């Protein structure tokens, strides 16, 4: 058990759908992250939140919209995605500056 | 820009030693992490180096040379369960981690 949970674990959506990914951390950390992991590509950082404030937006298209209502929860809202957005989306948390703990990921397929 | 290189795949025999190299060129350096990721699972933290030298943790050791932009992860007494991808990641400015492509290690009996 890593202390970071993600739901759903698998998601299939059409290009016109709106869905949200949820992440929750039970470790008392003050920073949370969204990563994208595509086949044969390195893990890509998407967003970083510190104390519920977004501090990094790595040139991610606006069809991905993060939300961090409190230090334990992080959402990724998805809207009008493209097939190339199909990937594993990983959430992580940490104390600022320390090692990051990852959740199990959401496997997203966009049809 | 950030550039992190590690071999794509390595094969080793159970009980042997494997060394996974990672070279990096980054703007700023605040430490280097190694993560293990089994297929279909989350990456898990293995080690962190911020100063030059060797950090040993059981069967796993990690080495860093900042002047050479080089690190390695050493896996000793390989076990079948060590078959996984090993990810090198550099922390540059702020708290941003940049990952290499990962090295898939296959342990054979």
GROMACS .gro file of C-alpha atoms in nm:
model
  220
    1UNK     CA    1   0.000   0.000   0.000
    2UNK     CA    2   0.146   0.333  -0.105
    3UNK     CA    3  -0.093   0.569   0.074
    4UNK     CA    4  -0.195   0.725  -0.257
    5UNK     CA    5  -0.516   0.603  -0.417
    6UNK     CA    6  -0.658   0.677  -0.760
    7UNK     CA    7  -1.001   0.620  -0.911
    8UNK     CA    8  -1.105   0.491  -1.150
    9UNK     CA    9  -0.831   0.243  -1.230
   10UNK     CA   10  -0.951   0.209  -1.588
   11UNK     CA   11  -1.150   0.452  -1.801
   12UNK     CA   12  -1.272   0.437  -2.159
   13UNK     CA   13  -1.420   0.755  -2.299
   14UNK     CA   14  -1.525   0.904  -2.628
   15UNK     CA   15  -1.377   1.226  -2.760
   16UNK     CA   16  -1.686   1.427  -2.667
   17UNK     CA   17  -1.717   1.297  -2.311
   18UNK     CA   18  -1.633   1.480  -1.989
   19UNK     CA   19  -1.479   1.274  -1.710
   20UNK     CA   20  -1.269   1.329  -1.400
   21UNK     CA   21  -0.983   1.139  -1.245
   22UNK     CA   22  -0.951   1.144  -0.868
   23UNK     CA   23  -0.646   1.110  -0.646
   24UNK     CA   24  -0.633   1.098  -0.268
   25UNK     CA   25  -0.327   1.084  -0.045
   26UNK     CA   26  -0.330   0.966   0.315
   27UNK     CA   27   0.031   1.058   0.396
   28UNK     CA   28  -0.005   1.415   0.522
   29UNK     CA   29   0.199   1.551   0.231
   30UNK     CA   30   0.187   1.913   0.115
   31UNK     CA   31   0.252   1.865  -0.258
   32UNK     CA   32   0.066   1.667  -0.525
   33UNK     CA   33   0.145   1.594  -0.889
   34UNK     CA   34  -0.012   1.464  -1.210
   35UNK     CA   35   0.205   1.267  -1.454
   36UNK     CA   36   0.131   1.110  -1.793
   37UNK     CA   37   0.298   0.781  -1.889
   38UNK     CA   38   0.267   0.678  -2.254
   39UNK     CA   39   0.408   0.363  -2.408
   40UNK     CA   40   0.777   0.395  -2.492
   41UNK     CA   41   0.798   0.751  -2.356
   42UNK     CA   42   0.935   0.885  -2.028
   43UNK     CA   43   0.705   0.984  -1.748
   44UNK     CA   44   0.592   1.340  -1.821
   45UNK     CA   45   0.512   1.586  -1.546
   46UNK     CA   46   0.182   1.765  -1.611
   47UNK     CA   47   0.095   1.968  -1.302
   48UNK     CA   48   0.236   2.038  -0.956
   49UNK     CA   49   0.038   2.166  -0.659
   50UNK     CA   50   0.194   2.293  -0.338
   51UNK     CA   51  -0.038   2.370  -0.048
   52UNK     CA   52  -0.332   2.360  -0.292
   53UNK     CA   53  -0.176   2.621  -0.520
   54UNK     CA   54  -0.071   2.526  -0.872
   55UNK     CA   55   0.301   2.595  -0.906
   56UNK     CA   56   0.377   2.415  -1.231
   57UNK     CA   57   0.187   2.372  -1.554
   58UNK     CA   58   0.405   2.190  -1.802
   59UNK     CA   59   0.251   2.324  -2.126
   60UNK     CA   60  -0.043   2.089  -2.095
   61UNK     CA   61  -0.338   2.141  -2.335
   62UNK     CA   62  -0.640   2.309  -2.185
   63UNK     CA   63  -0.851   1.998  -2.238
   64UNK     CA   64  -0.682   1.880  -1.914
   65UNK     CA   65  -0.793   2.084  -1.615
   66UNK     CA   66  -0.655   2.010  -1.265
   67UNK     CA   67  -0.822   2.092  -0.937
   68UNK     CA   68  -0.683   2.068  -0.585
   69UNK     CA   69  -0.958   2.148  -0.331
   70UNK     CA   70  -0.742   2.056  -0.030
   71UNK     CA   71  -0.402   1.905   0.044
   72UNK     CA   72  -0.534   1.547   0.035
   73UNK     CA   73  -0.730   1.551  -0.290
   74UNK     CA   74  -0.639   1.616  -0.651
   75UNK     CA   75  -0.858   1.592  -0.959
   76UNK     CA   76  -0.790   1.592  -1.330
   77UNK     CA   77  -1.091   1.699  -1.534
   78UNK     CA   78  -1.094   1.572  -1.892
   79UNK     CA   79  -1.288   1.729  -2.179
   80UNK     CA   80  -1.285   1.664  -2.556
   81UNK     CA   81  -0.977   1.447  -2.544
   82UNK     CA   82  -0.795   1.305  -2.844
   83UNK     CA   83  -0.694   0.940  -2.905
   84UNK     CA   84  -0.329   1.036  -2.848
   85UNK     CA   85  -0.423   1.126  -2.490
   86UNK     CA   86  -0.467   0.755  -2.417
   87UNK     CA   87  -0.208   0.675  -2.150
   88UNK     CA   88  -0.154   0.586  -1.786
   89UNK     CA   89  -0.217   0.890  -1.565
   90UNK     CA   90  -0.027   0.878  -1.239
   91UNK     CA   91  -0.080   1.088  -0.932
   92UNK     CA   92   0.196   1.139  -0.676
   93UNK     CA   93   0.240   1.321  -0.348
   94UNK     CA   94   0.535   1.430  -0.135
   95UNK     CA   95   0.652   1.660   0.130
   96UNK     CA   96   0.792   1.949  -0.072
   97UNK     CA   97   1.143   1.856  -0.186
   98UNK     CA   98   1.131   1.493  -0.073
   99UNK     CA   99   1.072   1.170  -0.261
  100UNK     CA  100   0.740   1.132  -0.436
  101UNK     CA  101   0.497   0.849  -0.365
  102UNK     CA  102   0.291   0.736  -0.661
  103UNK     CA  103  -0.062   0.605  -0.686
  104UNK     CA  104  -0.149   0.300  -0.899
  105UNK     CA  105  -0.261   0.513  -1.193
  106UNK     CA  106  -0.566   0.538  -1.415
  107UNK     CA  107  -0.539   0.360  -1.750
  108UNK     CA  108  -0.724   0.594  -1.991
  109UNK     CA  109  -0.838   0.494  -2.339
  110UNK     CA  110  -0.985   0.761  -2.566
  111UNK     CA  111  -1.187   0.623  -2.856
  112UNK     CA  112   1.679   2.183  -2.165
  113UNK     CA  113   1.673   1.850  -1.986
  114UNK     CA  114   1.820   1.528  -2.120
  115UNK     CA  115   1.836   1.202  -1.929
  116UNK     CA  116   1.969   0.886  -2.090
  117UNK     CA  117   1.956   0.528  -1.969
  118UNK     CA  118   1.969   0.196  -2.155
  119UNK     CA  119   1.636   0.064  -2.277
  120UNK     CA  120   1.676  -0.295  -2.167
  121UNK     CA  121   1.915  -0.524  -1.979
  122UNK     CA  122   1.911  -0.897  -1.914
  123UNK     CA  123   2.084  -1.071  -1.624
  124UNK     CA  124   2.083  -1.405  -1.448
  125UNK     CA  125   1.935  -1.476  -1.107
  126UNK     CA  126   2.200  -1.424  -0.836
  127UNK     CA  127   2.413  -1.199  -1.055
  128UNK     CA  128   2.482  -0.823  -1.038
  129UNK     CA  129   2.348  -0.564  -1.280
  130UNK     CA  130   2.450  -0.198  -1.311
  131UNK     CA  131   2.209   0.048  -1.471
  132UNK     CA  132   2.373   0.370  -1.587
  133UNK     CA  133   2.207   0.709  -1.615
  134UNK     CA  134   2.360   1.020  -1.765
  135UNK     CA  135   2.197   1.357  -1.745
  136UNK     CA  136   2.227   1.711  -1.873
  137UNK     CA  137   1.994   1.943  -1.690
  138UNK     CA  138   1.964   2.313  -1.615
  139UNK     CA  139   2.007   2.300  -1.240
  140UNK     CA  140   2.052   1.997  -1.017
  141UNK     CA  141   1.894   1.932  -0.678
  142UNK     CA  142   1.928   1.556  -0.659
  143UNK     CA  143   1.874   1.231  -0.846
  144UNK     CA  144   1.616   0.964  -0.773
  145UNK     CA  145   1.582   0.600  -0.873
  146UNK     CA  146   1.240   0.437  -0.889
  147UNK     CA  147   1.134   0.079  -0.959
  148UNK     CA  148   0.820   0.011  -1.161
  149UNK     CA  149   0.674  -0.335  -1.212
  150UNK     CA  150   0.452  -0.378  -1.515
  151UNK     CA  151   0.107  -0.233  -1.453
  152UNK     CA  152   0.203  -0.089  -1.115
  153UNK     CA  153   0.304   0.246  -0.966
  154UNK     CA  154   0.669   0.352  -0.949
  155UNK     CA  155   0.815   0.298  -0.602
  156UNK     CA  156   1.102   0.497  -0.455
  157UNK     CA  157   1.439   0.323  -0.431
  158UNK     CA  158   1.707   0.583  -0.363
  159UNK     CA  159   1.804   0.949  -0.359
  160UNK     CA  160   2.150   1.097  -0.417
  161UNK     CA  161   2.232   1.466  -0.386
  162UNK     CA  162   2.603   1.446  -0.295
  163UNK     CA  163   2.875   1.257  -0.481
  164UNK     CA  164   2.935   0.902  -0.372
  165UNK     CA  165   2.768   0.571  -0.307
  166UNK     CA  166   2.447   0.516  -0.111
  167UNK     CA  167   2.386   0.156  -0.009
  168UNK     CA  168   2.050   0.015   0.086
  169UNK     CA  169   2.048  -0.361   0.120
  170UNK     CA  170   2.089  -0.528  -0.220
  171UNK     CA  171   2.053  -0.195  -0.399
  172UNK     CA  172   2.317   0.080  -0.420
  173UNK     CA  173   2.316   0.409  -0.606
  174UNK     CA  174   2.615   0.619  -0.708
  175UNK     CA  175   2.636   0.982  -0.817
  176UNK     CA  176   2.904   1.195  -0.982
  177UNK     CA  177   2.775   1.548  -1.027
  178UNK     CA  178   3.080   1.666  -1.221
  179UNK     CA  179   3.024   1.390  -1.478
  180UNK     CA  180   2.645   1.411  -1.483
  181UNK     CA  181   2.637   1.039  -1.411
  182UNK     CA  182   2.465   0.797  -1.180
  183UNK     CA  183   2.424   0.423  -1.160
  184UNK     CA  184   2.196   0.185  -0.978
  185UNK     CA  185   2.357  -0.143  -0.873
  186UNK     CA  186   2.138  -0.444  -0.807
  187UNK     CA  187   2.314  -0.732  -0.631
  188UNK     CA  188   2.207  -1.096  -0.576
  189UNK     CA  189   1.939  -1.056  -0.838
  190UNK     CA  190   1.604  -1.220  -0.772
  191UNK     CA  191   1.327  -1.297  -1.018
  192UNK     CA  192   1.109  -1.031  -0.850
  193UNK     CA  193   1.366  -0.768  -0.952
  194UNK     CA  194   1.240  -0.795  -1.311
  195UNK     CA  195   1.097  -0.446  -1.359
  196UNK     CA  196   1.166  -0.108  -1.513
  197UNK     CA  197   1.409   0.120  -1.331
  198UNK     CA  198   1.354   0.491  -1.372
  199UNK     CA  199   1.621   0.757  -1.326
  200UNK     CA  200   1.484   1.104  -1.241
  201UNK     CA  201   1.660   1.434  -1.184
  202UNK     CA  202   1.523   1.712  -0.967
  203UNK     CA  203   1.615   2.047  -1.115
  204UNK     CA  204   1.468   2.383  -1.018
  205UNK     CA  205   1.190   2.389  -0.767
  206UNK     CA  206   1.041   2.047  -0.709
  207UNK     CA  207   1.017   1.938  -1.071
  208UNK     CA  208   1.128   1.583  -1.154
  209UNK     CA  209   1.240   1.494  -1.507
  210UNK     CA  210   1.243   1.122  -1.580
  211UNK     CA  211   1.452   0.913  -1.815
  212UNK     CA  212   1.284   0.659  -2.037
  213UNK     CA  213   1.346   0.376  -1.792
  214UNK     CA  214   1.553   0.059  -1.817
  215UNK     CA  215   1.367  -0.268  -1.835
  216UNK     CA  216   1.558  -0.538  -1.648
  217UNK     CA  217   1.477  -0.899  -1.720
  218UNK     CA  218   1.608  -1.154  -1.469
  219UNK     CA  219   1.641  -1.506  -1.604
  220UNK     CA  220   1.670  -1.824  -1.397
   0.00000   0.00000   0.00000
